[in-house]
Coordinates of C-alpha atoms in Angstrom, one line a residue:
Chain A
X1 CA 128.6 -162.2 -115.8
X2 CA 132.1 -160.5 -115.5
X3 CA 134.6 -162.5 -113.2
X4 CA 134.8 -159.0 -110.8
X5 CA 132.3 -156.8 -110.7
X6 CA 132.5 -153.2 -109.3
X7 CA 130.1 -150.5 -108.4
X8 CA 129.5 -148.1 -111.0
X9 CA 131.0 -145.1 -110.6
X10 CA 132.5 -142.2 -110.8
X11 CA 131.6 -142.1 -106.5
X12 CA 132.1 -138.4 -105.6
X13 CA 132.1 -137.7 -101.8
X14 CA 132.6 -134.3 -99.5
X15 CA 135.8 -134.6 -97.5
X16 CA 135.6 -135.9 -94.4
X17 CA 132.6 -138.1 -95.3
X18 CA 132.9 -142.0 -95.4
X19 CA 133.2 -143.2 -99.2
X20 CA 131.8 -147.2 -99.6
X21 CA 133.3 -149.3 -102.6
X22 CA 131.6 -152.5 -103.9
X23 CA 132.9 -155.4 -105.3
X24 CA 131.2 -158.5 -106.2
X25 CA 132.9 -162.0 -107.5
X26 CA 131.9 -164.4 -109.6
X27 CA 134.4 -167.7 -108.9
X28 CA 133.4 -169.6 -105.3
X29 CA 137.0 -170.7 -104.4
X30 CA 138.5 -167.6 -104.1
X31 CA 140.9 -167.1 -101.4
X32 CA 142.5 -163.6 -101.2
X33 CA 141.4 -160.1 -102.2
X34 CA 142.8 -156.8 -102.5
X35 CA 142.5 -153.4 -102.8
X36 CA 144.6 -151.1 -105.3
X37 CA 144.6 -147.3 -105.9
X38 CA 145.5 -145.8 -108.9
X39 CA 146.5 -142.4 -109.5
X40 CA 145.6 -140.8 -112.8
X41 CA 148.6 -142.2 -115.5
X42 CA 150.5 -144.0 -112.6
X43 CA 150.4 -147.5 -111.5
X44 CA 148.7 -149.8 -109.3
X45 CA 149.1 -149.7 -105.6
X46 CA 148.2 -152.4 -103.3
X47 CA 146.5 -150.5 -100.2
X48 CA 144.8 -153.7 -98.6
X49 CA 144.5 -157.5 -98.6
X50 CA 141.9 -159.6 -96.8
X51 CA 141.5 -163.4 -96.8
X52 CA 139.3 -164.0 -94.5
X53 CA 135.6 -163.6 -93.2
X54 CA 135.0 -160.0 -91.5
X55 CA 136.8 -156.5 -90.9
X56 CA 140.1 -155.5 -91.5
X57 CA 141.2 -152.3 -90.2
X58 CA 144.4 -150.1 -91.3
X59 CA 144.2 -146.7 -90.6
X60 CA 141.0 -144.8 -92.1
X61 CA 140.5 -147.6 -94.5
X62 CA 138.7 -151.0 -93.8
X63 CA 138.0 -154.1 -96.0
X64 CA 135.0 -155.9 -95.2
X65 CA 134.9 -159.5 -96.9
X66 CA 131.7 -161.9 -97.3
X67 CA 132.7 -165.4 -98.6
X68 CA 128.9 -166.4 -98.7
X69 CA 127.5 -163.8 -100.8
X70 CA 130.7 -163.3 -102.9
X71 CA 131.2 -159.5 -101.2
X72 CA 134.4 -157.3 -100.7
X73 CA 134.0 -153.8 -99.7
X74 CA 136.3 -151.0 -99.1
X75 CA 135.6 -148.0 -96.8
X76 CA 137.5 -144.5 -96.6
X77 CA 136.8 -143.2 -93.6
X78 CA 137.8 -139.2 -93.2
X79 CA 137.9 -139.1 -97.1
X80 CA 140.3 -137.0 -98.1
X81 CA 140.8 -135.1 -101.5
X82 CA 144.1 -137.1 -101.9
X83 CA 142.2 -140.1 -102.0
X84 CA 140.3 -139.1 -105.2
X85 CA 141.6 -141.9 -107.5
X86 CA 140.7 -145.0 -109.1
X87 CA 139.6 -148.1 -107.0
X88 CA 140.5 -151.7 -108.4
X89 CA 139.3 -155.0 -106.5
X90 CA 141.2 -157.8 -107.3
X91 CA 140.6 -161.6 -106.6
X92 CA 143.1 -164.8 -106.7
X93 CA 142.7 -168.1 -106.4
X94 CA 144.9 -169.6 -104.6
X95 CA 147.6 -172.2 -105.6
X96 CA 146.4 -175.3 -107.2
X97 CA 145.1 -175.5 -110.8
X98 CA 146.1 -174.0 -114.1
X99 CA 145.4 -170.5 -112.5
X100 CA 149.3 -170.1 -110.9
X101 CA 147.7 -167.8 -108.3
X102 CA 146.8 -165.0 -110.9
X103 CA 144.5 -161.9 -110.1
X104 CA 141.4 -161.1 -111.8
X105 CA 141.2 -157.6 -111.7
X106 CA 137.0 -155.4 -111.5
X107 CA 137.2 -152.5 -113.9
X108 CA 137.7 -149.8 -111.3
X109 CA 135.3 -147.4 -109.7
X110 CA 136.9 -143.6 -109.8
X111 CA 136.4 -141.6 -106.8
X112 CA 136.4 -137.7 -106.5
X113 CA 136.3 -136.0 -102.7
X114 CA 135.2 -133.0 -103.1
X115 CA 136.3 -129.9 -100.6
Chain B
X1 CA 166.8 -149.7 -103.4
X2 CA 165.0 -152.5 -103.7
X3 CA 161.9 -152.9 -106.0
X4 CA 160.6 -153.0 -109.9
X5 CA 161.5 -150.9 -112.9
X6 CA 160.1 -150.6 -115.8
X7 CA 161.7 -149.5 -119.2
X8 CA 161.3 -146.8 -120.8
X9 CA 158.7 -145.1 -119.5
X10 CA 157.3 -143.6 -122.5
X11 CA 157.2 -145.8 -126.0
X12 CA 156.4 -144.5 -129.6
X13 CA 156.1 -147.2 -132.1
X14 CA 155.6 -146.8 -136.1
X15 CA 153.3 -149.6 -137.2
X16 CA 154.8 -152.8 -138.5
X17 CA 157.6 -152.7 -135.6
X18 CA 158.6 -155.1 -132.5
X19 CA 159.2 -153.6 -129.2
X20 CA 160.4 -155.1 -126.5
X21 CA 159.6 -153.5 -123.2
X22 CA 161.5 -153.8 -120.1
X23 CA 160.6 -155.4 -116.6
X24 CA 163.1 -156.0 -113.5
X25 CA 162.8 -156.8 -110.0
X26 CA 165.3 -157.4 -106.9
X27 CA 162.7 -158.2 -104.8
X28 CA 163.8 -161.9 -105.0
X29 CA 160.0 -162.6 -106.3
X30 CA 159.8 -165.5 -108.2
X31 CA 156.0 -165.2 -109.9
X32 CA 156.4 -161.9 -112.7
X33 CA 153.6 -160.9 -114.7
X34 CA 152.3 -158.7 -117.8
X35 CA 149.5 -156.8 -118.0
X36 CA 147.6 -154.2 -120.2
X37 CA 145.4 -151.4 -119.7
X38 CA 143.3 -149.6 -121.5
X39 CA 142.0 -145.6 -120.9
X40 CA 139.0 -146.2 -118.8
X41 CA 139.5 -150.1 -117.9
X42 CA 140.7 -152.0 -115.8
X43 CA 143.9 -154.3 -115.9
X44 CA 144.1 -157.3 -118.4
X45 CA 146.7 -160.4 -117.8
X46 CA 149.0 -160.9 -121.2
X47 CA 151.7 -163.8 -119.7
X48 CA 152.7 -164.9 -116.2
X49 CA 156.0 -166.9 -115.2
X50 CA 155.8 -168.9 -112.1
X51 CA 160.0 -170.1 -112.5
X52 CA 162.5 -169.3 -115.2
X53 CA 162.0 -170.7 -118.2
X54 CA 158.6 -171.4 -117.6
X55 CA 155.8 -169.4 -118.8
X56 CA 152.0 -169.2 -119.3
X57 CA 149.6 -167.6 -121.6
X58 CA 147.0 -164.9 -119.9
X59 CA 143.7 -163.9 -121.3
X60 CA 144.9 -161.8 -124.1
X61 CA 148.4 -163.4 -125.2
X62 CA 147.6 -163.0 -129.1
X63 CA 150.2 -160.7 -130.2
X64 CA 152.7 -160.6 -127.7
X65 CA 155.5 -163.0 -126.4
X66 CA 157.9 -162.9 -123.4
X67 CA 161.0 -164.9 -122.1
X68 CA 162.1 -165.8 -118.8
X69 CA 165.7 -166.9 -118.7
X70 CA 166.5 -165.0 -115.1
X71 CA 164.2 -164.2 -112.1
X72 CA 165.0 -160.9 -111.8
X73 CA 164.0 -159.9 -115.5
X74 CA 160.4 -160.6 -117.5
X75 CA 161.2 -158.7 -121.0
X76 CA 157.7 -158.5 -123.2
X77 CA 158.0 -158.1 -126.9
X78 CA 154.9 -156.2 -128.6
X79 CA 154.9 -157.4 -131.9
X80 CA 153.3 -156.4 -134.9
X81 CA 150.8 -159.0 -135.0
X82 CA 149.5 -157.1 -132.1
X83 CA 146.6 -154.8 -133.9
X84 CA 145.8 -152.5 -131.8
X85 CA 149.1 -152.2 -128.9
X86 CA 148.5 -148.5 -128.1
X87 CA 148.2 -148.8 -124.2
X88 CA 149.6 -148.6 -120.4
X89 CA 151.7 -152.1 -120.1
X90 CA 152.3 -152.9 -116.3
X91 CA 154.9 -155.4 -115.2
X92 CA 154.3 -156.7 -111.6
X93 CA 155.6 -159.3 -109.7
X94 CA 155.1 -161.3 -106.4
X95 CA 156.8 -163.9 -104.0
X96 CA 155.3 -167.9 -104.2
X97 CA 152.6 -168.5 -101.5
X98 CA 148.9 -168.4 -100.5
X99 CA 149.2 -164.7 -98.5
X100 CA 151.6 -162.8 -100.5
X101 CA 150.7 -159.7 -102.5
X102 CA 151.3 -158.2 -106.0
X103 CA 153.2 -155.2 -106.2
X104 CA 153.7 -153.3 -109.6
X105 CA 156.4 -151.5 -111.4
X106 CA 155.3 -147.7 -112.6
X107 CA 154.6 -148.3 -115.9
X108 CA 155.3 -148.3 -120.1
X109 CA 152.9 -146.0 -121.8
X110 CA 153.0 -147.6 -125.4
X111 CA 152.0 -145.5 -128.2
X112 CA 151.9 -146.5 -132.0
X113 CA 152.1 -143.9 -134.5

Protein backbone atom coordinates (compact mmCIF):
# COMPACT_ATOMS: atom_id res chain seq x y z
CA UNK A 1 0.00 0.00 0.00
CA UNK A 2 1.50 3.41 -1.12
CA UNK A 3 2.18 5.84 1.92
CA UNK A 4 -0.36 8.62 -0.11
CA UNK A 5 -2.80 7.56 -2.11
CA UNK A 6 -4.75 9.81 -4.59
CA UNK A 7 -7.80 9.44 -6.74
CA UNK A 8 -7.11 8.39 -10.12
CA UNK A 9 -7.37 10.75 -12.45
CA UNK A 10 -7.21 12.79 -15.05
CA UNK A 11 -10.78 14.58 -13.17
CA UNK A 12 -12.21 16.79 -16.01
CA UNK A 13 -15.06 19.17 -14.79
CA UNK A 14 -17.34 21.98 -16.68
CA UNK A 15 -16.53 25.42 -15.26
CA UNK A 16 -18.36 26.49 -12.65
CA UNK A 17 -19.01 22.95 -11.35
CA UNK A 18 -17.55 21.69 -7.95
CA UNK A 19 -14.37 19.49 -8.67
CA UNK A 20 -13.72 16.75 -5.45
CA UNK A 21 -10.11 15.48 -4.89
CA UNK A 22 -9.25 12.34 -2.74
CA UNK A 23 -6.54 11.51 -0.82
CA UNK A 24 -6.10 8.62 1.42
CA UNK A 25 -2.96 7.91 4.01
CA UNK A 26 -1.39 5.20 5.03
CA UNK A 27 0.81 6.29 8.45
CA UNK A 28 -1.75 6.86 11.70
CA UNK A 29 0.33 9.61 13.40
CA UNK A 30 0.13 12.01 10.88
CA UNK A 31 -0.34 15.53 11.84
CA UNK A 32 -0.54 18.11 8.99
CA UNK A 33 -1.62 17.96 5.33
CA UNK A 34 -1.56 19.97 2.41
CA UNK A 35 -2.63 20.79 -0.75
CA UNK A 36 -0.27 21.79 -3.75
CA UNK A 37 -1.05 22.81 -7.41
CA UNK A 38 1.18 22.41 -10.01
CA UNK A 39 1.20 24.03 -13.26
CA UNK A 40 2.36 22.07 -16.33
CA UNK A 41 6.59 22.36 -16.15
CA UNK A 42 6.44 24.74 -13.04
CA UNK A 43 6.64 24.03 -9.40
CA UNK A 44 4.70 23.17 -6.53
CA UNK A 45 2.45 25.53 -4.89
CA UNK A 46 1.15 25.20 -1.48
CA UNK A 47 -2.68 26.33 -1.78
CA UNK A 48 -3.86 24.79 1.64
CA UNK A 49 -2.89 23.20 4.98
CA UNK A 50 -5.20 21.55 7.50
CA UNK A 51 -4.27 19.88 10.79
CA UNK A 52 -7.13 19.29 12.26
CA UNK A 53 -10.55 17.32 12.29
CA UNK A 54 -13.21 19.17 9.84
CA UNK A 55 -13.58 22.01 7.20
CA UNK A 56 -11.32 24.52 6.29
CA UNK A 57 -12.47 27.25 4.12
CA UNK A 58 -10.31 29.81 1.86
CA UNK A 59 -11.99 31.23 -0.79
CA UNK A 60 -13.62 28.66 -3.36
CA UNK A 61 -11.45 25.92 -2.07
CA UNK A 62 -12.06 23.78 1.12
CA UNK A 63 -10.07 20.94 2.79
CA UNK A 64 -11.98 18.53 4.51
CA UNK A 65 -9.70 16.21 6.91
CA UNK A 66 -10.82 12.76 8.61
CA UNK A 67 -8.14 11.52 11.11
CA UNK A 68 -10.21 8.24 11.71
CA UNK A 69 -10.58 6.97 8.32
CA UNK A 70 -7.16 8.39 7.10
CA UNK A 71 -9.16 11.00 4.63
CA UNK A 72 -8.20 14.51 3.14
CA UNK A 73 -10.16 15.96 0.49
CA UNK A 74 -9.97 19.04 -1.51
CA UNK A 75 -12.91 20.90 -3.18
CA UNK A 76 -12.93 23.60 -5.97
CA UNK A 77 -15.89 25.21 -5.85
CA UNK A 78 -16.76 27.69 -9.01
CA UNK A 79 -14.04 25.59 -10.92
CA UNK A 80 -12.45 27.54 -13.13
CA UNK A 81 -10.34 26.71 -16.35
CA UNK A 82 -7.30 28.35 -14.50
CA UNK A 83 -7.56 25.80 -12.10
CA UNK A 84 -6.86 22.89 -14.57
CA UNK A 85 -3.54 21.63 -13.17
CA UNK A 86 -2.13 18.95 -11.14
CA UNK A 87 -3.32 18.16 -7.57
CA UNK A 88 -0.57 16.79 -4.99
CA UNK A 89 -1.70 15.78 -1.28
CA UNK A 90 1.03 15.80 0.98
CA UNK A 91 1.32 14.42 4.58
CA UNK A 92 4.01 15.05 7.53
CA UNK A 93 4.64 13.77 10.53
CA UNK A 94 5.29 15.92 12.84
CA UNK A 95 8.58 16.45 14.92
CA UNK A 96 9.79 13.54 16.78
CA UNK A 97 11.58 10.49 15.20
CA UNK A 98 14.04 9.97 12.40
CA UNK A 99 11.30 11.56 10.02
CA UNK A 100 12.65 15.53 10.61
CA UNK A 101 9.08 16.64 9.73
CA UNK A 102 9.42 15.41 5.95
CA UNK A 103 6.37 15.29 3.49
CA UNK A 104 5.30 12.27 1.80
CA UNK A 105 4.01 13.38 -1.27
CA UNK A 106 0.37 11.12 -3.43
CA UNK A 107 1.23 10.96 -7.08
CA UNK A 108 -1.00 13.77 -8.23
CA UNK A 109 -4.44 13.73 -9.72
CA UNK A 110 -4.57 16.17 -12.99
CA UNK A 111 -7.51 18.17 -13.38
CA UNK A 112 -8.99 19.71 -16.70
CA UNK A 113 -12.19 22.42 -16.46
CA UNK A 114 -13.60 22.39 -19.38
CA UNK A 115 -15.57 25.69 -20.81
CA UNK B 1 12.56 40.10 -2.59
CA UNK B 2 12.41 37.58 -0.34
CA UNK B 3 12.09 33.83 -1.35
CA UNK B 4 14.02 30.67 -3.16
CA UNK B 5 15.97 30.46 -6.32
CA UNK B 6 17.00 27.88 -8.08
CA UNK B 7 19.98 27.56 -10.48
CA UNK B 8 20.00 27.32 -13.68
CA UNK B 9 16.86 26.71 -14.75
CA UNK B 10 17.53 24.49 -17.61
CA UNK B 11 20.58 21.72 -17.26
CA UNK B 12 22.11 19.56 -20.16
CA UNK B 13 24.45 17.02 -18.97
CA UNK B 14 26.79 14.53 -21.25
CA UNK B 15 26.95 11.24 -19.47
CA UNK B 16 29.78 10.48 -17.08
CA UNK B 17 29.63 14.19 -15.64
CA UNK B 18 28.87 15.82 -12.02
CA UNK B 19 26.54 18.71 -11.81
CA UNK B 20 25.94 20.54 -9.06
CA UNK B 21 22.63 22.35 -9.01
CA UNK B 22 21.87 25.41 -7.16
CA UNK B 23 19.36 26.07 -4.15
CA UNK B 24 19.11 29.47 -2.04
CA UNK B 25 16.72 30.92 0.24
CA UNK B 26 16.39 34.33 2.42
CA UNK B 27 13.52 33.21 3.92
CA UNK B 28 15.55 32.63 7.15
CA UNK B 29 14.14 28.82 6.91
CA UNK B 30 16.26 26.55 8.62
CA UNK B 31 14.82 22.89 7.23
CA UNK B 32 15.98 22.73 3.07
CA UNK B 33 15.13 19.92 1.04
CA UNK B 34 15.72 18.03 -2.42
CA UNK B 35 13.50 16.47 -4.35
CA UNK B 36 12.90 14.74 -7.84
CA UNK B 37 10.22 14.34 -10.20
CA UNK B 38 9.57 12.36 -12.77
CA UNK B 39 7.05 13.13 -16.16
CA UNK B 40 3.78 11.85 -14.81
CA UNK B 41 4.80 11.38 -10.88
CA UNK B 42 4.74 12.78 -8.18
CA UNK B 43 7.58 14.35 -5.99
CA UNK B 44 10.39 11.99 -4.52
CA UNK B 45 12.61 13.16 -1.26
CA UNK B 46 16.59 12.85 -2.30
CA UNK B 47 18.27 14.72 1.12
CA UNK B 48 16.90 16.96 3.77
CA UNK B 49 18.97 19.27 6.23
CA UNK B 50 17.35 20.15 9.47
CA UNK B 51 20.74 22.74 10.63
CA UNK B 52 24.03 23.35 8.89
CA UNK B 53 26.22 20.82 8.69
CA UNK B 54 23.76 18.32 9.26
CA UNK B 55 22.10 16.34 6.81
CA UNK B 56 19.90 13.29 6.10
CA UNK B 57 19.43 10.75 3.44
CA UNK B 58 15.71 10.66 1.67
CA UNK B 59 14.15 7.76 -0.03
CA UNK B 60 16.21 7.81 -3.17
CA UNK B 61 19.74 9.30 -2.04
CA UNK B 62 21.87 6.67 -4.21
CA UNK B 63 23.54 8.87 -6.59
CA UNK B 64 23.46 12.17 -5.37
CA UNK B 65 25.09 14.11 -2.41
CA UNK B 66 24.59 17.60 -0.94
CA UNK B 67 26.39 19.93 1.62
CA UNK B 68 25.11 22.26 4.00
CA UNK B 69 27.76 24.70 5.32
CA UNK B 70 25.17 27.96 5.38
CA UNK B 71 21.37 28.22 5.95
CA UNK B 72 20.65 30.10 3.18
CA UNK B 73 22.24 27.68 0.58
CA UNK B 74 21.52 23.55 -0.01
CA UNK B 75 23.76 22.92 -3.27
CA UNK B 76 22.94 19.18 -4.76
CA UNK B 77 25.56 17.45 -6.76
CA UNK B 78 24.14 14.84 -9.46
CA UNK B 79 26.82 12.60 -9.97
CA UNK B 80 27.53 10.07 -12.37
CA UNK B 81 26.72 7.15 -10.28
CA UNK B 82 23.29 8.56 -10.68
CA UNK B 83 21.90 6.20 -13.79
CA UNK B 84 19.16 7.54 -14.92
CA UNK B 85 19.28 11.65 -13.54
CA UNK B 86 17.18 13.06 -16.51
CA UNK B 87 14.36 14.89 -14.41
CA UNK B 88 12.68 18.11 -12.70
CA UNK B 89 14.91 18.62 -9.29
CA UNK B 90 12.96 20.87 -6.77
CA UNK B 91 14.67 22.60 -3.92
CA UNK B 92 12.23 23.66 -1.14
CA UNK B 93 12.55 24.77 2.20
CA UNK B 94 10.61 25.49 5.44
CA UNK B 95 10.92 27.21 8.97
CA UNK B 96 11.30 24.53 12.21
CA UNK B 97 7.85 23.80 13.87
CA UNK B 98 4.75 21.61 14.04
CA UNK B 99 2.32 24.25 11.74
CA UNK B 100 4.72 25.59 9.26
CA UNK B 101 4.55 24.92 5.47
CA UNK B 102 6.86 24.02 2.60
CA UNK B 103 7.27 26.31 -0.01
CA UNK B 104 9.33 25.53 -3.22
CA UNK B 105 11.78 27.20 -5.41
CA UNK B 106 10.73 27.04 -9.46
CA UNK B 107 12.66 24.45 -10.48
CA UNK B 108 16.01 22.70 -12.44
CA UNK B 109 14.97 20.68 -15.41
CA UNK B 110 17.94 18.26 -15.67
CA UNK B 111 18.61 16.72 -18.97
CA UNK B 112 21.39 14.16 -19.85
CA UNK B 113 22.43 13.87 -23.30
Amino acid sequence: QKEVEQNSGPLSVPEGAIASLNCTYSDRVSQSFFWYRQYSGKSPELIMSIYSNGDKEDGRFTAQLNKASQYVSLLIRDSQPSDSATYLCAVRRNAGGTSYGKLTFGQGTILTVHP
Amino acid sequence: DGGITQSPKYLFRKEGQNVTLSCEQNLNHDAMYWYRQDPGQGLRLIYYSQIVNDFQKGDIAEGYSVSREKKESFPLTVTSAQKNPTAFYLCASRLEGIGSEQFFGPGTRLTVL
